[in-house]
Short mmCIF file of C-alpha atoms in Angstrom, two decimals:
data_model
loop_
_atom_site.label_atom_id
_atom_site.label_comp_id
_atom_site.label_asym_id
_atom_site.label_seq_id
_atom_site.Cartn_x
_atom_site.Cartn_y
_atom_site.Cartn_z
CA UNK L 12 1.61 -11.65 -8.97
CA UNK L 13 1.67 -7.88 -9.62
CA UNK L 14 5.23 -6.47 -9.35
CA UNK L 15 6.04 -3.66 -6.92
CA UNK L 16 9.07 -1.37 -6.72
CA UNK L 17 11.39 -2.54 -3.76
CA UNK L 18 11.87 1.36 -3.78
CA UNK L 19 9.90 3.08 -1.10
CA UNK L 20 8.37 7.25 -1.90
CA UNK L 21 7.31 9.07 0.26
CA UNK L 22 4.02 9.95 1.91
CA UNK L 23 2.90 12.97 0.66
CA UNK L 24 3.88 11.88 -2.82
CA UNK L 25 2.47 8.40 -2.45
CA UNK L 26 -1.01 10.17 -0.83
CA UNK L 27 -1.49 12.05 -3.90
CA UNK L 28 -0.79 9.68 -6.31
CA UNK L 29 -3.64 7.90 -4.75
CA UNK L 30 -5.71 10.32 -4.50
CA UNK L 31 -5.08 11.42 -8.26
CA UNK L 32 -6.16 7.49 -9.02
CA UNK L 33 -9.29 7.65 -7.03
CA UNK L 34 -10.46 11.00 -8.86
CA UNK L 35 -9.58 9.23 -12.23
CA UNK L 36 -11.40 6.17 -11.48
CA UNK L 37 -14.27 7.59 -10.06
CA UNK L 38 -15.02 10.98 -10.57
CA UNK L 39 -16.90 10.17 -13.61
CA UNK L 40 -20.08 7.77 -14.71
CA UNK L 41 -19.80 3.87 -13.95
CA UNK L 42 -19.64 3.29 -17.52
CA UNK L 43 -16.73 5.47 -17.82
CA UNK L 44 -14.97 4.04 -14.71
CA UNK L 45 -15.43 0.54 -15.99
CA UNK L 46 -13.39 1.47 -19.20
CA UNK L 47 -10.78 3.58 -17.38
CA UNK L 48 -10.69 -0.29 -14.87
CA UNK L 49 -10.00 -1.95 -18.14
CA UNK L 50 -7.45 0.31 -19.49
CA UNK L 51 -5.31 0.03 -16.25
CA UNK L 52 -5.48 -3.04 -14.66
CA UNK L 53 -4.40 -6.24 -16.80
CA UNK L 54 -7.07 -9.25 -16.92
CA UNK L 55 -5.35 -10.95 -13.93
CA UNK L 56 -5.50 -7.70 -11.70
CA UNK L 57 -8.99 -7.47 -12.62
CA UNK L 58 -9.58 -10.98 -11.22
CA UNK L 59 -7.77 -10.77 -7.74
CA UNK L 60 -9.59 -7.67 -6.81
CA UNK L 61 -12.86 -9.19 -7.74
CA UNK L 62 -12.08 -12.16 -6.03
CA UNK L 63 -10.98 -10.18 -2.81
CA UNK L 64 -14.28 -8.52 -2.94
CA UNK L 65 -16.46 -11.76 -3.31
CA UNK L 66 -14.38 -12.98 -0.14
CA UNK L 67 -14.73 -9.90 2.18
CA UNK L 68 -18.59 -10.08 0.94
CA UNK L 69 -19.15 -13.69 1.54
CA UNK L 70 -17.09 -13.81 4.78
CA UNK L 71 -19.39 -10.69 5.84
CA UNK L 72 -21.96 -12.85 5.43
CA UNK L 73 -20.49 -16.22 7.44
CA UNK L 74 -19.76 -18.21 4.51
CA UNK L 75 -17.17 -20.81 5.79
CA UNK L 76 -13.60 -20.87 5.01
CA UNK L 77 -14.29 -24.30 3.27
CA UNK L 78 -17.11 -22.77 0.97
CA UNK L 79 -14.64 -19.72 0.19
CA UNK L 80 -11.60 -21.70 -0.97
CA UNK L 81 -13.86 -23.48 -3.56
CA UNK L 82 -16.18 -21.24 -5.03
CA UNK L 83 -13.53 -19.11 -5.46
CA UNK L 84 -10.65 -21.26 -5.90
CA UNK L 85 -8.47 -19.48 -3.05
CA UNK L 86 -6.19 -20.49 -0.89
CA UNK L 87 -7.15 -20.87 2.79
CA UNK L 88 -4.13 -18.76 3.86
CA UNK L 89 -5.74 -15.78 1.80
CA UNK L 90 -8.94 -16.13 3.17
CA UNK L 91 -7.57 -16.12 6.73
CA UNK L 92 -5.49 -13.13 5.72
CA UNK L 93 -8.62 -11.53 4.88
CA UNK L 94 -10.97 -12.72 7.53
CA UNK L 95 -7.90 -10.81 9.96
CA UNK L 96 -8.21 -8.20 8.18
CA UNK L 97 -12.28 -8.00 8.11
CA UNK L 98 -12.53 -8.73 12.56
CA UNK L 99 -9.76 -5.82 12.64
CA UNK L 100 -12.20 -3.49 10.63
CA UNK L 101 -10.37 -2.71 7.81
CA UNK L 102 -13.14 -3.55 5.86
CA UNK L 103 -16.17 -1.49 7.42
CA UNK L 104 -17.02 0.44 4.75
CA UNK L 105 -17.00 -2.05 1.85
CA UNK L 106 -19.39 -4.02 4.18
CA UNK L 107 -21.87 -1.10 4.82
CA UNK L 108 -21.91 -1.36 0.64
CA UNK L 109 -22.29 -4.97 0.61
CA UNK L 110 -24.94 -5.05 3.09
CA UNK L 111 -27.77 -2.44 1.77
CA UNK L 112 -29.52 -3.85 -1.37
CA UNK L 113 -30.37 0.28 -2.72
CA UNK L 114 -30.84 0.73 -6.22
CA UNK L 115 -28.64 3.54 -7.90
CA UNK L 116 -31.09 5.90 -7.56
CA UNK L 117 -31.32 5.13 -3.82
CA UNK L 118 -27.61 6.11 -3.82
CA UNK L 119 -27.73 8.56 -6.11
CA UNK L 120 -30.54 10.39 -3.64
CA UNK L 121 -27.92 10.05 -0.68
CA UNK L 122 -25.40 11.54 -2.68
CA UNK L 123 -27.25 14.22 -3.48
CA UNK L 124 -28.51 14.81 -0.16
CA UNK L 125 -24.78 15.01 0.76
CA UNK L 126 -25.84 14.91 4.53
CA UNK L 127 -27.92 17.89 4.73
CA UNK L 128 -31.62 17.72 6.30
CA UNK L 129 -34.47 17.25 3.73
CA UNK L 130 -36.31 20.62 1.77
CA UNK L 131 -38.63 18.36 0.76
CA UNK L 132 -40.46 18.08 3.97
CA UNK L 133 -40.53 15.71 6.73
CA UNK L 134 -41.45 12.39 4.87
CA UNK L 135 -38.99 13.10 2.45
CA UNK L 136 -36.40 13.12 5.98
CA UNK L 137 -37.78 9.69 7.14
CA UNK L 138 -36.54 8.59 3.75
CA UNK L 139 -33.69 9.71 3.75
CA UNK L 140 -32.58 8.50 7.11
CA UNK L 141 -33.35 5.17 6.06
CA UNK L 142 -31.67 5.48 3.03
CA UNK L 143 -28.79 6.45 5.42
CA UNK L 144 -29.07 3.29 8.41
CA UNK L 145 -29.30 0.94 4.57
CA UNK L 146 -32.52 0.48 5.38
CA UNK L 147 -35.03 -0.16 2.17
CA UNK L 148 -37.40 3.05 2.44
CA UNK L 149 -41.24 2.27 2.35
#
């Protein structure tokens, strides 16, 4: 178990040190995130958050609890924790991720497109609306 200071700070210190992480992790490529993932998070760290993903992501798509716990060698409590967690929708945007099967230069188009309406024409729009709903474009 990761150890955490018993020693509170406050919020405006504790929402920029978070935002300062996000920026480092992922302002650059994937291939530079992935190092920068390696450098600060031990091997076990690594683990739990992958294995927190897999369970949000296979409770998203109605694995059951029993399935969970031994694929992933959980416990049941965690999974329940999470499954709270994932009805209360803390989880919504990790499963609008999980559920659209774009490749990275799908994403990389949305990105781009930043929300603004197409210049490429009106097909171009139609694709990127579907891009947005995480719908496959034709």
């Amino acid at each position: 178990m990761t150890h955490v200071s018993k020693f509170k700070i406050d919020t405006f210190t504790e929402k920029r040190i978070v935002e300062s992480f996000m920026h480092a992790l992922f302002a650059a490529n994937i291939t530079r995130g992935k190092v920068r993932v390696h450098a600060l998070l031990t091997p076990t760290e690594r683990i739990m958050l992958a294995k927190r993903l897999a369970i949000i992501s296979m409770l998203d798509r109605d694995h059951s609890y029993y399935d969970i716990e031994k694929t992933l060698n959980v416990s049941g409590s965690t999974v329940r924790r999470l499954h709270a967690r994932l009805l209360r929708g803390d989880f919504d945007p990790l499963c609008r991720i999980f559920n659209r099967n774009l490749s990275f230069l799908d994403y990389l188009e949305l990105f781009l497109a930043a929300g603004m309406p197409s210049i490429a024409g009106p097909r171009h729009q139609k694709r990127l609306d579907a891009l947005r709903t995480g719908r496959k474009p034709r």
